[in-house]
Coordinates of C-alpha atoms in Angstrom, one line a residue:
M1334 CA 0.0 0.0 0.0
D1335 CA 1.7 3.2 -1.2
G1336 CA 0.9 6.8 -0.2
E1337 CA -0.3 6.3 3.4
T1338 CA 2.7 4.6 5.1
S1339 CA 1.1 2.9 8.2
M1340 CA -1.6 0.3 7.6
P1341 CA -4.5 0.4 10.2
R1342 CA -4.2 -2.4 12.7
I1343 CA -6.7 -5.0 13.6
P1344 CA -7.1 -4.9 17.4
E1345 CA -6.8 -8.0 19.5
R1346 CA -10.2 -9.3 20.8
S1347 CA -10.9 -9.0 24.5
P1348 CA -11.8 -12.3 26.3
T1349 CA -15.0 -10.5 27.5
A1350 CA -16.1 -9.5 24.0
H1351 CA -19.5 -10.6 22.7
K1352 CA -21.1 -10.4 19.2
G1353 CA -22.3 -6.9 19.8
T1354 CA -18.7 -5.8 20.4
F1355 CA -17.9 -6.3 16.7
G1356 CA -20.7 -4.5 15.1
T1357 CA -23.9 -5.1 13.2
V1358 CA -23.7 -4.8 9.4
L1359 CA -27.0 -4.1 7.5
G1360 CA -26.8 -5.1 3.9
I1361 CA -29.4 -3.9 1.4
G1362 CA -29.7 -5.4 -2.0
G1363 CA -30.6 -8.4 -4.1
S1364 CA -33.3 -8.9 -6.7
R1365 CA -34.7 -11.8 -8.7
G1366 CA -31.8 -13.3 -10.7
M1367 CA -29.2 -11.5 -8.6
S1368 CA -29.4 -13.2 -5.2
G1369 CA -25.8 -14.2 -5.1
A1370 CA -24.4 -10.7 -4.9
V1371 CA -25.8 -9.6 -1.6
S1372 CA -25.1 -13.0 -0.1
L1373 CA -21.4 -12.8 -1.1
A1374 CA -21.1 -9.4 0.5
G1375 CA -22.9 -10.6 3.6
R1376 CA -20.7 -13.7 3.9
A1377 CA -17.5 -11.6 3.4
A1378 CA -18.6 -9.2 6.2
L1379 CA -19.0 -12.2 8.6
V1380 CA -15.7 -13.7 7.7
C1381 CA -13.9 -10.4 8.2
G1382 CA -15.2 -10.2 11.8
A1383 CA -18.6 -8.6 12.0
G1384 CA -20.5 -9.7 15.0
L1385 CA -23.9 -9.7 13.2
V1386 CA -24.9 -9.4 9.6
R1387 CA -28.5 -8.7 8.5
L1388 CA -29.5 -8.7 4.9
A1389 CA -32.6 -6.7 3.9
V1390 CA -33.8 -8.2 0.6
P1391 CA -36.9 -8.5 -1.5
D1392 CA -39.4 -11.0 0.0
P1393 CA -39.6 -13.2 -3.1
I1394 CA -35.9 -14.1 -2.9
L1395 CA -35.6 -14.1 0.9
E1396 CA -35.6 -17.9 1.2
T1397 CA -33.0 -18.3 -1.5
I1398 CA -30.7 -15.9 0.2
A1399 CA -31.3 -17.3 3.6
G1400 CA -30.4 -20.8 2.2
L1401 CA -27.1 -19.7 0.8
D1402 CA -25.6 -19.1 4.3
P1403 CA -27.1 -19.8 7.7
N1404 CA -24.7 -17.3 9.5
Y1405 CA -26.5 -14.1 8.6
T1406 CA -30.1 -13.2 9.2
T1407 CA -32.6 -11.8 6.6
I1408 CA -35.2 -9.1 6.6
P1409 CA -38.1 -9.3 4.1
L1410 CA -38.8 -6.2 2.1
P1411 CA -41.8 -5.5 -0.2
A1412 CA -40.9 -6.1 -3.8
D1413 CA -42.1 -4.9 -7.2
R1414 CA -43.4 -7.2 -9.9
S1415 CA -39.9 -7.9 -11.1
G1416 CA -38.6 -9.0 -7.7
R1417 CA -36.7 -5.8 -6.9
I1418 CA -37.0 -3.8 -3.7
S1419 CA -40.0 -1.5 -3.7
F1420 CA -39.8 2.1 -2.8
S1421 CA -42.4 1.3 -0.1
A1422 CA -39.6 -0.6 1.8
T1423 CA -37.9 2.7 2.6
E1424 CA -39.2 3.2 6.1
T1425 CA -38.5 -0.4 7.1
V1426 CA -34.9 0.0 5.9
L1427 CA -34.4 3.2 7.7
R1428 CA -35.6 1.7 11.0
Q1429 CA -33.3 -1.3 10.5
A1430 CA -30.3 1.1 9.9
E1431 CA -30.8 2.7 13.3
T1432 CA -29.7 -0.5 15.0
A1433 CA -26.7 -1.1 12.7
T1434 CA -23.2 0.1 13.1
A1435 CA -22.5 0.1 9.3
V1436 CA -24.6 -0.3 6.2
F1437 CA -23.9 -1.5 2.6
L1438 CA -26.2 -0.7 -0.3
G1439 CA -26.2 -2.0 -3.9
P1440 CA -25.1 -5.6 -4.5
G1441 CA -27.7 -7.2 -6.8
L1442 CA -30.1 -4.3 -6.3
G1443 CA -31.2 -4.0 -9.9
R1444 CA -32.6 -0.9 -11.5
S1445 CA -36.0 0.9 -11.5
A1446 CA -37.3 4.4 -11.1
G1447 CA -38.5 3.6 -7.6
L1448 CA -35.0 2.3 -6.7
D1449 CA -33.4 5.5 -7.9
V1450 CA -35.5 7.4 -5.4
F1451 CA -35.0 4.8 -2.7
V1452 CA -31.2 4.9 -3.0
K1453 CA -31.1 8.7 -2.7
K1454 CA -33.4 8.7 0.3
I1455 CA -31.2 6.2 2.0
L1456 CA -28.1 8.2 1.3
R1457 CA -29.6 11.4 2.5
T1458 CA -31.1 9.9 5.7
V1459 CA -28.8 7.2 7.1
E1460 CA -26.2 8.6 9.4
K1461 CA -24.3 5.4 10.0
P1462 CA -21.1 4.6 8.0
L1463 CA -22.4 3.5 4.6
I1464 CA -20.7 1.9 1.6
V1465 CA -22.3 2.4 -1.8
D1466 CA -21.6 0.0 -4.6
A1467 CA -22.9 -1.6 -7.9
D1468 CA -26.5 -0.6 -8.8
A1469 CA -26.7 1.9 -5.9
L1470 CA -24.0 3.9 -7.7
N1471 CA -26.0 3.5 -11.0
A1472 CA -29.0 4.9 -9.3
L1473 CA -27.3 8.3 -8.7
G1474 CA -27.7 11.1 -11.2
T1475 CA -25.0 13.1 -12.9
P1476 CA -23.6 15.3 -11.5
V1477 CA -23.8 13.5 -8.1
E1478 CA -24.8 15.6 -5.2
P1479 CA -23.0 15.5 -1.8
F1480 CA -24.6 13.1 0.6
G1481 CA -22.4 12.9 3.7
S1482 CA -18.9 12.4 5.1
N1483 CA -19.4 8.8 6.4
I1484 CA -20.0 7.4 2.9
V1485 CA -17.6 5.2 0.8
F1486 CA -18.1 5.0 -3.0
T1487 CA -16.6 2.0 -4.8
P1488 CA -16.9 2.6 -8.5
H1489 CA -15.0 0.8 -11.3
P1490 CA -13.6 3.1 -14.0
G1491 CA -16.7 3.2 -16.1
E1492 CA -18.9 4.0 -13.1
F1493 CA -16.5 6.7 -12.0
A1494 CA -16.6 8.3 -15.5
R1495 CA -20.3 8.5 -15.4
L1496 CA -20.5 9.8 -11.8
S1497 CA -17.8 12.4 -12.3
G1498 CA -19.1 13.5 -15.7
S1499 CA -15.7 13.0 -17.4
S1500 CA -13.5 10.2 -18.7
T1501 CA -11.4 8.2 -16.2
P1502 CA -7.7 8.9 -16.6
S1503 CA -5.8 5.9 -17.8
E1504 CA -4.0 3.8 -15.2
E1505 CA -0.9 4.5 -17.2
K1506 CA -1.2 8.2 -16.1
P1507 CA -1.3 7.7 -12.3
D1508 CA -0.9 11.4 -11.5
E1509 CA -3.9 12.4 -13.6
R1510 CA -5.9 9.5 -12.1
I1511 CA -5.1 10.6 -8.5
A1512 CA -5.9 14.2 -9.3
A1513 CA -9.3 13.2 -10.7
A1514 CA -10.0 11.0 -7.7
R1515 CA -9.0 13.7 -5.3
E1516 CA -11.3 16.3 -7.0
F1517 CA -14.2 13.9 -6.8
S1518 CA -13.6 13.0 -3.2
K1519 CA -13.3 16.6 -2.1
R1520 CA -16.4 17.8 -4.1
L1521 CA -18.6 15.1 -2.6
G1522 CA -17.0 14.7 0.8
V1523 CA -16.8 10.9 0.4
V1524 CA -14.1 8.3 0.6
L1525 CA -13.5 7.0 -2.9
V1526 CA -12.3 3.6 -3.8
L1527 CA -11.5 3.7 -7.5
K1528 CA -11.2 0.1 -8.4
G1529 CA -8.8 -1.4 -10.9
H1530 CA -5.1 -2.3 -11.1
A1531 CA -3.5 -0.4 -8.2
T1532 CA -6.9 0.6 -6.7
L1533 CA -6.9 4.1 -5.3
I1534 CA -8.4 4.9 -1.9
V1535 CA -8.9 8.7 -1.6
S1536 CA -10.3 10.9 1.1
G1537 CA -9.6 14.6 0.2
D1538 CA -5.8 14.9 0.1
R1539 CA -5.2 11.5 1.7
V1540 CA -4.3 8.9 -1.0
A1541 CA -3.4 5.3 -0.8
V1542 CA -2.5 3.1 -3.7
N1543 CA -3.2 -0.6 -3.2
S1544 CA -0.4 -3.1 -3.9
T1545 CA -2.3 -6.4 -3.6
G1546 CA -4.5 -8.3 -6.1
N1547 CA -4.1 -10.0 -9.5
P1548 CA -6.0 -10.4 -12.8
G1549 CA -7.7 -13.6 -11.5
M1550 CA -9.9 -11.4 -9.4
A1551 CA -11.6 -10.0 -12.5
T1552 CA -14.5 -12.3 -11.9
G1553 CA -18.2 -11.8 -11.1
G1554 CA -18.9 -11.2 -7.5
S1555 CA -15.4 -10.0 -6.6
G1556 CA -16.6 -6.5 -6.1
D1557 CA -19.4 -7.7 -3.8
V1558 CA -16.8 -9.4 -1.6
L1559 CA -14.9 -6.1 -1.4
T1560 CA -18.1 -4.3 -0.4
G1561 CA -18.7 -6.8 2.5
T1562 CA -15.1 -6.6 3.6
I1563 CA -15.1 -2.8 3.9
A1564 CA -18.6 -2.9 5.5
S1565 CA -17.3 -5.3 8.2
L1566 CA -14.4 -3.0 9.1
L1567 CA -16.7 0.0 9.2
G1568 CA -19.1 -1.9 11.5
Q1569 CA -16.2 -2.8 13.8
G1570 CA -15.4 0.9 14.3
F1571 CA -12.7 1.7 11.7
A1572 CA -12.9 5.2 10.3
P1573 CA -14.1 5.2 6.6
F1574 CA -10.7 5.9 5.1
D1575 CA -9.0 3.3 7.2
A1576 CA -11.7 0.7 6.6
A1577 CA -11.5 1.3 2.9
R1578 CA -7.7 1.0 2.5
L1579 CA -7.5 -2.0 4.9
G1580 CA -10.4 -3.7 3.2
V1581 CA -9.0 -3.2 -0.3
Y1582 CA -5.6 -4.5 0.9
L1583 CA -7.2 -7.6 2.6
H1584 CA -9.4 -8.3 -0.4
G1585 CA -6.5 -8.2 -2.8
L1586 CA -4.3 -10.3 -0.5
A1587 CA -7.0 -12.9 -0.3
G1588 CA -7.2 -12.9 -4.1
D1589 CA -3.4 -13.5 -4.2
F1590 CA -3.7 -16.4 -1.9
A1591 CA -6.5 -17.8 -3.9
A1592 CA -4.6 -17.5 -7.1
A1593 CA -1.5 -19.1 -5.6
R1594 CA -3.7 -22.1 -4.6
L1595 CA -5.9 -22.4 -7.7
G1596 CA -4.3 -20.5 -10.5
Q1597 CA -5.6 -17.1 -11.7
A1598 CA -8.1 -18.5 -14.2
S1599 CA -9.9 -20.5 -11.5
V1600 CA -10.3 -17.7 -8.9
L1601 CA -14.0 -17.2 -8.0
A1602 CA -15.6 -14.7 -5.6
T1603 CA -16.1 -17.6 -3.2
S1604 CA -12.4 -18.5 -3.5
I1605 CA -11.6 -15.0 -2.3
I1606 CA -13.9 -15.3 0.7
E1607 CA -12.3 -18.7 1.5
S1608 CA -8.9 -17.0 1.5
L1609 CA -9.9 -14.0 3.7
P1610 CA -9.0 -15.8 7.0
I1611 CA -5.4 -16.3 6.0
A1612 CA -5.2 -12.7 4.7
L1613 CA -6.5 -11.5 8.1
R1614 CA -4.0 -13.7 9.9
T1615 CA -1.2 -12.4 7.7
V1616 CA -2.0 -8.8 8.4
E1617 CA -2.4 -9.4 12.1
A1618 CA 1.0 -11.1 12.2
T1619 CA 2.7 -8.2 10.3
P1620 CA 4.9 -6.1 12.6
K1621 CA 3.7 -2.6 13.2
T1622 CA 5.4 0.1 11.2

């Protein structure tokens, strides 16, 4: 990790700790045909140490998502005819967010006019640390309005270009890429995770350039795992910038372990989750700098 020199540390767990000590992550997403995305994010949040994970999903797919992993709980939300979260779910979600320590929004959400309004309402109202990914980013208009300082955006280059209203500088021009990311972060007051080779993590003038990861991670669901990883750290009390840069580093390191074990071509999002424990242990064992 370049730029910021000292990596945030994962604290030792107290013998008297309980599940509430390590935060409650609320995940909002899923739709018919895209059940896996929110489940992957929820599972990653658990593996990275969240005490509780609750997934708020459309009622028609609740049993599917609940059956994918017994370790998180599910919250049924009203759905539209296409199996997406209905705008009428807004008040339920806002009540659930009050009991969470961090929220993620977007994996498998799908698109509709009602969801566009729903996403903006959540971003304007929820005061807990919030990570915004996938279709929640697609729901935002251009130019994007500022929503709050506890928000992490995780766009890939195409999403960033649309959100910023300009083309994303090439990764071969790192100075221009950093300048564009800084301008975006400052204008919106958010922590920006600009995904890609050498992912950027930016909060105003603070910049970190990630050094882990490999091309094998260019697979469906990998971004959802990253979302859950960062959300878990937010829920455990890490500041948004620290949660983002540590989460990106752990996600990439897990991908490197998975590629070493399986070969890059065979890395799946589930492979990355399976390698997160060894990535966590490696970071915990690294001497402090």
